């Protein structure tokens, strides 16, 4: 094939007048119309003299045009690099510099702020707004709706997704065409997606979950999506009767359960509810079943690996577990220190190998070597065990990570900022349980001798520099941080002490 990713996800729908995107106002975009839009965009990108392998960094709202830009990058052989719309200019600077992006696409509203950065990086800057307007589409509309896909192989890069590191520096996970295709095609099989499916899509499209798991599965199966700009409870309840399936983070499910309009009747016709990106509490699983009769199918994945495990479609979907390794994924549980495989049932580091596992971190050979073994096993940083029936349980994290509403927050990044503030000697950021977001960050500070840190000023500083979802929900001054005999801060003790702050 000339371009496996384009051919197998997009090209297969050429000329089809079948629905692909149902918009909340009732408009329907067919596969053919979507592909026309993508081809016009691909012509535009090539007109900017971008070449296969170049990176296209996008920080844009979710829209059909934004999704068509992903298709256009596949078609033109460009590496798609989507960025969280919540990132501040400060945060974006690193991603754009580090990736060496040749093109940056942003909202009109951010153009002025990003222009100096793009200029410094010699990157072109174009705009695409939530309503489809902006310089990119203006030019695309004058282009031909046909484009010969760039020749690519399955080993060529399709996307970069940045994932933060425990040292506070983000790493660009390099995902190949094979990584994306193998996972999408496996998930279509195990979750039984068909052309009849209508997926209720309320996730953002700048992360693996909304972009690859949800969109690629629908593309590979020929189904369609109710494409919502974001998770809006009213829209989700209104449109669920037209859907067959939904994918969401646990917050979607707790919010649905928190609304009396979400009844068993409303969900009765649904074929499948899937949850991932963060642990789904067994209690949520059970309440959902009591309310609707449906057992949510929980699965487990990562940016670096796409999906690794899934509860079964047929058979028991076991609450509090993430099911079994996917058919083409090998998994083992190892001793975190020695790397030796542990006996079945013991808790250890989850490692995975398969066609889904990424190619490494962009220009970070040491970090790649530290996490991706030579034999192909990737060290996930998640601690788990396999029970006597083969179900995988994730019991904790070997990495210091907070997941708020499905978005990852690396405490180290917040601690570096807090440590720098006047009057702060040191800090520790922990995740504490939160009823809506699952976990939320709390900053614990120790003052310099004789100083009284200005918590309002510190909070304002964090708010100015960091994306909204990373803002500490609370700052608390402590006399000292608990440490073990090695001098390491005992975050477990802090998490236990502040566990009831918001519940
Ligand atoms: C929004 N806010 C948040 C979050 N989202 N704060 C903390 N955590 C969040 N996740 C901010 C908003 O900017 C807002 O700020 C305030 O919190 C309350 O907003 P609200 O309207 O309640 O939030 P929302 O806009 O409804 O968003 C909540 C959400 C959303 C629907 C849960 O965060 C979401 O769609 N999450 C999905 C994330 C996701 O796709 N993760 C997949 C990663 P203000 O009050 O100032 O306006 S991929 C992955 O993890 C792997 C690979 C996997 O396995 O899938
Ligand atoms: P990300 O870096 O955004 O890809 O986040 C991946 C991390 O999310 C994993 O390493 C896990 O810690 C977590 N995760 C994803 N799905 C689940 C799940 N079903 N249960 C528990 N943790 C999960």
Short mmCIF file of C-alpha atoms in Angstrom, two decimals, residues 104-382:
data_model
loop_
_atom_site.label_atom_id
_atom_site.label_comp_id
_atom_site.label_asym_id
_atom_site.label_seq_id
_atom_site.Cartn_x
_atom_site.Cartn_y
_atom_site.Cartn_z
CA UNK A 104 1.90 25.65 14.14
CA UNK A 105 -1.88 25.88 13.92
CA UNK A 106 -3.73 27.78 16.63
CA UNK A 107 -6.91 29.77 17.27
CA UNK A 108 -7.08 33.36 15.98
CA UNK A 109 -7.21 34.40 19.64
CA UNK A 110 -3.74 32.96 20.33
CA UNK A 111 -2.05 34.10 17.15
CA UNK A 112 -0.48 37.25 18.54
CA UNK A 113 0.87 35.47 21.61
CA UNK A 114 2.37 32.62 19.54
CA UNK A 115 3.77 34.69 16.68
CA UNK A 116 7.17 35.49 18.31
CA UNK A 117 7.64 31.85 19.27
CA UNK A 118 6.80 30.60 15.77
CA UNK A 119 9.15 33.18 14.29
CA UNK A 120 11.98 32.15 16.57
CA UNK A 121 11.47 28.51 15.57
CA UNK A 122 11.16 29.44 11.88
CA UNK A 123 7.78 27.73 11.95
CA UNK A 124 4.86 28.87 9.88
CA UNK A 125 1.83 30.00 11.91
CA UNK A 126 -1.74 29.52 10.63
CA UNK A 127 -5.10 29.59 12.36
CA UNK A 128 -8.12 27.31 12.61
CA UNK A 129 -10.99 28.28 14.89
CA UNK A 130 -13.73 26.20 16.50
CA UNK A 131 -16.22 27.32 13.82
CA UNK A 132 -13.91 26.22 11.01
CA UNK A 133 -12.80 29.74 10.12
CA UNK A 134 -9.20 30.96 10.07
CA UNK A 135 -6.33 31.30 7.63
CA UNK A 136 -5.81 27.56 7.13
CA UNK A 137 -9.35 26.76 5.98
CA UNK A 138 -9.60 29.98 3.99
CA UNK A 139 -6.74 28.78 1.84
CA UNK A 140 -7.95 25.16 1.84
CA UNK A 141 -11.31 26.14 0.41
CA UNK A 142 -9.55 27.27 -2.76
CA UNK A 143 -7.76 23.93 -3.16
CA UNK A 144 -8.75 20.81 -5.08
CA UNK A 145 -10.65 18.16 -3.09
CA UNK A 146 -8.28 15.43 -4.28
CA UNK A 147 -4.76 14.55 -3.16
CA UNK A 148 -2.51 11.61 -3.98
CA UNK A 149 -1.42 10.21 -0.59
CA UNK A 150 2.30 10.54 0.14
CA UNK A 151 4.07 7.18 -0.03
CA UNK A 152 4.74 5.96 3.49
CA UNK A 153 5.42 2.67 5.23
CA UNK A 154 4.00 1.33 8.47
CA UNK A 155 7.26 2.19 10.23
CA UNK A 156 6.99 5.87 9.37
CA UNK A 157 5.88 8.26 12.08
CA UNK A 158 2.24 9.26 12.22
CA UNK A 159 2.05 11.32 15.40
CA UNK A 160 3.91 12.79 18.34
CA UNK A 161 2.08 12.97 21.62
CA UNK A 162 3.83 14.67 24.50
CA UNK A 163 3.72 12.98 27.86
CA UNK A 164 5.23 14.53 30.93
CA UNK A 165 8.06 12.90 32.76
CA UNK A 166 8.69 12.41 36.44
CA UNK A 167 11.62 14.81 36.10
CA UNK A 168 9.24 17.52 34.93
CA UNK A 169 10.35 17.54 31.26
CA UNK A 170 7.82 16.39 28.70
CA UNK A 171 8.79 13.69 26.25
CA UNK A 172 7.52 13.38 22.69
CA UNK A 173 6.23 9.83 22.23
CA UNK A 174 6.86 8.85 18.61
CA UNK A 175 3.97 6.79 17.27
CA UNK A 176 4.28 5.00 13.98
CA UNK A 177 1.56 4.17 11.50
CA UNK A 178 1.80 0.52 12.60
CA UNK A 179 1.29 1.50 16.26
CA UNK A 180 -1.97 3.25 15.44
CA UNK A 181 -3.27 0.82 12.86
CA UNK A 182 -2.58 -2.38 14.78
CA UNK A 183 -4.33 -1.06 17.87
CA UNK A 184 -7.35 0.34 16.01
CA UNK A 185 -7.88 -2.88 14.09
CA UNK A 186 -7.54 -5.02 17.23
CA UNK A 187 -10.01 -2.85 19.16
CA UNK A 188 -12.58 -3.04 16.34
CA UNK A 189 -12.46 -6.81 16.71
CA UNK A 190 -12.49 -7.09 20.50
CA UNK A 191 -15.16 -4.43 21.00
CA UNK A 192 -17.18 -5.57 17.92
CA UNK A 193 -17.45 -2.20 16.24
CA UNK A 194 -19.25 -2.24 12.87
CA UNK A 195 -20.53 0.21 10.28
CA UNK A 196 -23.80 0.25 12.26
CA UNK A 197 -22.14 1.86 15.28
CA UNK A 198 -22.78 5.44 16.29
CA UNK A 199 -20.23 6.45 18.93
CA UNK A 200 -21.10 9.29 21.30
CA UNK A 201 -17.82 11.21 21.11
CA UNK A 202 -17.48 13.84 23.86
CA UNK A 203 -13.73 13.45 24.50
CA UNK A 204 -11.07 15.95 23.46
CA UNK A 205 -9.17 15.01 20.29
CA UNK A 206 -5.71 16.01 21.48
CA UNK A 207 -5.07 12.78 23.42
CA UNK A 208 -4.88 9.08 22.66
CA UNK A 209 -8.34 8.36 24.03
CA UNK A 210 -10.40 10.71 21.87
CA UNK A 211 -8.13 10.75 18.82
CA UNK A 212 -6.85 7.23 18.41
CA UNK A 213 -9.01 4.93 20.51
CA UNK A 214 -12.33 6.56 19.66
CA UNK A 215 -11.79 8.09 16.22
CA UNK A 216 -9.55 5.43 14.70
CA UNK A 217 -11.85 2.64 15.85
CA UNK A 218 -14.84 4.35 14.25
CA UNK A 219 -12.85 5.01 11.06
CA UNK A 220 -11.60 1.44 10.85
CA UNK A 221 -15.09 0.01 11.36
CA UNK A 222 -16.91 2.39 9.00
CA UNK A 223 -19.26 3.62 11.73
CA UNK A 224 -20.11 7.19 12.61
CA UNK A 225 -19.76 9.51 15.61
CA UNK A 226 -21.94 12.04 17.36
CA UNK A 227 -19.17 14.59 17.52
CA UNK A 228 -19.62 16.93 20.49
CA UNK A 229 -17.24 19.86 21.07
CA UNK A 230 -16.83 18.72 24.68
CA UNK A 231 -18.53 16.70 27.42
CA UNK A 232 -21.70 18.64 28.07
CA UNK A 233 -24.10 16.67 30.22
CA UNK A 234 -27.21 18.12 28.57
CA UNK A 235 -25.96 17.27 25.07
CA UNK A 236 -24.87 13.80 26.12
CA UNK A 237 -28.28 13.05 27.65
CA UNK A 238 -30.11 14.56 24.67
CA UNK A 239 -28.13 12.65 22.05
CA UNK A 240 -27.63 9.31 23.78
CA UNK A 241 -30.85 7.90 22.25
CA UNK A 242 -29.20 8.23 18.81
CA UNK A 243 -25.97 6.49 19.86
CA UNK A 244 -25.01 2.84 20.14
CA UNK A 245 -21.84 3.24 22.17
CA UNK A 246 -19.84 5.69 24.26
CA UNK A 247 -16.23 6.01 25.38
CA UNK A 248 -15.31 8.15 28.35
CA UNK A 249 -13.11 8.85 31.32
CA UNK A 250 -14.53 7.91 34.75
CA UNK A 251 -15.66 11.53 35.32
CA UNK A 252 -18.14 11.10 32.42
CA UNK A 253 -19.74 8.17 34.24
CA UNK A 254 -19.85 9.78 37.69
CA UNK A 255 -21.39 12.92 36.14
CA UNK A 256 -24.03 10.82 34.35
CA UNK A 257 -24.83 8.98 37.57
CA UNK A 258 -25.12 12.29 39.39
CA UNK A 259 -28.04 13.31 37.14
CA UNK A 260 -31.54 11.87 37.63
CA UNK A 261 -32.31 12.28 33.94
CA UNK A 262 -29.83 9.48 33.26
CA UNK A 263 -32.15 6.51 33.61
CA UNK A 264 -32.07 2.85 32.67
CA UNK A 265 -34.52 3.64 29.87
CA UNK A 266 -32.20 6.22 28.35
CA UNK A 267 -29.30 3.75 28.26
CA UNK A 268 -31.25 0.59 27.52
CA UNK A 269 -30.66 0.52 23.74
CA UNK A 270 -26.92 1.18 24.08
CA UNK A 271 -24.57 -1.60 22.95
CA UNK A 272 -21.45 -0.62 24.89
CA UNK A 273 -20.03 1.82 27.45
CA UNK A 274 -16.22 1.91 27.68
CA UNK A 275 -14.10 3.61 30.33
CA UNK A 276 -10.40 4.37 30.53
CA UNK A 277 -7.56 6.87 31.10
CA UNK A 278 -7.94 6.68 34.88
CA UNK A 279 -9.18 4.08 37.38
CA UNK A 280 -12.92 3.53 37.39
CA UNK A 281 -13.94 2.96 40.98
CA UNK A 282 -15.58 -0.45 41.50
CA UNK A 283 -18.35 1.49 43.23
CA UNK A 284 -19.04 3.54 40.06
CA UNK A 285 -19.09 0.32 38.03
CA UNK A 286 -21.65 -1.19 40.39
CA UNK A 287 -23.85 1.92 40.60
CA UNK A 288 -23.86 2.12 36.82
CA UNK A 289 -24.99 -1.48 36.53
CA UNK A 290 -27.71 -0.97 39.13
CA UNK A 291 -29.01 2.12 37.30
CA UNK A 292 -28.77 0.87 33.72
CA UNK A 293 -28.19 -2.88 33.68
CA UNK A 294 -24.98 -2.21 31.69
CA UNK A 295 -21.56 -3.27 32.91
CA UNK A 296 -19.02 -0.67 31.83
CA UNK A 297 -16.12 -2.20 29.91
CA UNK A 298 -12.90 -0.88 31.43
CA UNK A 299 -9.64 -0.94 29.51
CA UNK A 300 -6.10 0.27 30.17
CA UNK A 301 -3.65 2.10 27.98
CA UNK A 302 -1.03 4.79 27.73
CA UNK A 303 0.13 7.44 25.32
CA UNK A 304 3.23 5.37 24.56
CA UNK A 305 1.35 2.16 23.89
CA UNK A 306 -2.22 2.93 22.91
CA UNK A 307 -4.38 0.23 24.50
CA UNK A 308 -2.84 -2.72 26.33
CA UNK A 309 -5.63 -4.56 28.10
CA UNK A 310 -9.41 -4.74 28.00
CA UNK A 311 -12.21 -6.41 29.84
CA UNK A 312 -14.00 -8.92 27.63
CA UNK A 313 -16.91 -8.05 25.37
CA UNK A 314 -18.47 -11.41 26.17
CA UNK A 315 -17.84 -12.84 29.56
CA UNK A 316 -17.46 -11.08 32.87
CA UNK A 317 -16.44 -7.41 32.89
CA UNK A 318 -14.88 -7.42 36.32
CA UNK A 319 -15.17 -4.20 38.34
CA UNK A 320 -11.88 -2.78 39.57
CA UNK A 321 -9.87 -4.61 36.89
CA UNK A 322 -8.70 -3.69 33.40
CA UNK A 323 -9.29 -7.13 31.94
CA UNK A 324 -6.88 -9.17 29.83
CA UNK A 325 -3.96 -8.25 27.58
CA UNK A 326 -5.20 -7.54 24.03
CA UNK A 327 -4.65 -10.37 21.52
CA UNK A 328 -1.39 -9.02 20.10
CA UNK A 329 -0.04 -7.55 23.35
CA UNK A 330 2.33 -9.48 25.63
CA UNK A 331 2.32 -8.44 29.27
CA UNK A 332 4.43 -9.39 32.26
CA UNK A 333 4.67 -8.26 35.86
CA UNK A 334 8.25 -7.73 37.00
CA UNK A 335 10.26 -6.87 40.05
CA UNK A 336 10.80 -3.10 39.70
CA UNK A 337 14.40 -3.37 40.88
CA UNK A 338 15.68 -6.47 39.13
CA UNK A 339 13.33 -6.59 36.14
CA UNK A 340 12.79 -10.32 36.79
CA UNK A 341 9.33 -11.70 36.01
CA UNK A 342 7.37 -12.31 39.20
CA UNK A 343 5.21 -15.35 39.96
CA UNK A 344 1.55 -15.02 38.95
CA UNK A 345 -0.47 -13.09 41.52
CA UNK A 346 2.36 -10.95 42.87
CA UNK A 347 2.35 -7.16 42.60
CA UNK A 348 5.00 -5.60 40.41
CA UNK A 349 5.77 -3.39 37.44
CA UNK A 350 3.57 -3.89 34.38
CA UNK A 351 5.60 -4.26 31.19
CA UNK A 352 4.11 -4.62 27.72
CA UNK A 353 5.35 -5.55 24.25
CA UNK A 354 3.58 -5.59 20.92
CA UNK A 355 2.92 -3.72 17.68
CA UNK A 356 1.19 -1.03 19.73
CA UNK A 357 4.37 0.00 21.58
CA UNK A 358 5.84 3.31 20.40
CA UNK A 359 9.21 3.88 18.74
CA UNK A 360 10.76 5.89 21.57
CA UNK A 361 10.94 9.47 22.83
CA UNK A 362 11.87 12.13 20.31
CA UNK A 363 15.56 13.03 20.65
CA UNK A 364 15.80 11.50 24.14
CA UNK A 365 17.80 8.28 23.68
CA UNK A 366 18.57 7.94 27.41
CA UNK A 367 14.95 8.24 28.45
CA UNK A 368 13.95 5.82 25.72
CA UNK A 369 16.58 3.32 26.86
CA UNK A 370 15.43 3.66 30.48
CA UNK A 371 11.83 2.76 29.69
CA UNK A 372 11.90 0.71 26.51
CA UNK A 373 13.95 -2.46 26.88
CA UNK A 374 16.06 -3.76 24.02
CA UNK A 375 13.80 -6.80 23.75
CA UNK A 376 10.82 -4.50 23.07
CA UNK A 377 9.16 -4.54 26.50
CA UNK A 378 8.01 -1.11 27.66
CA UNK A 379 8.14 -0.38 31.39
CA UNK A 380 4.79 1.31 32.00
CA UNK A 381 5.39 2.75 35.49
CA UNK A 382 2.09 1.19 36.59
#
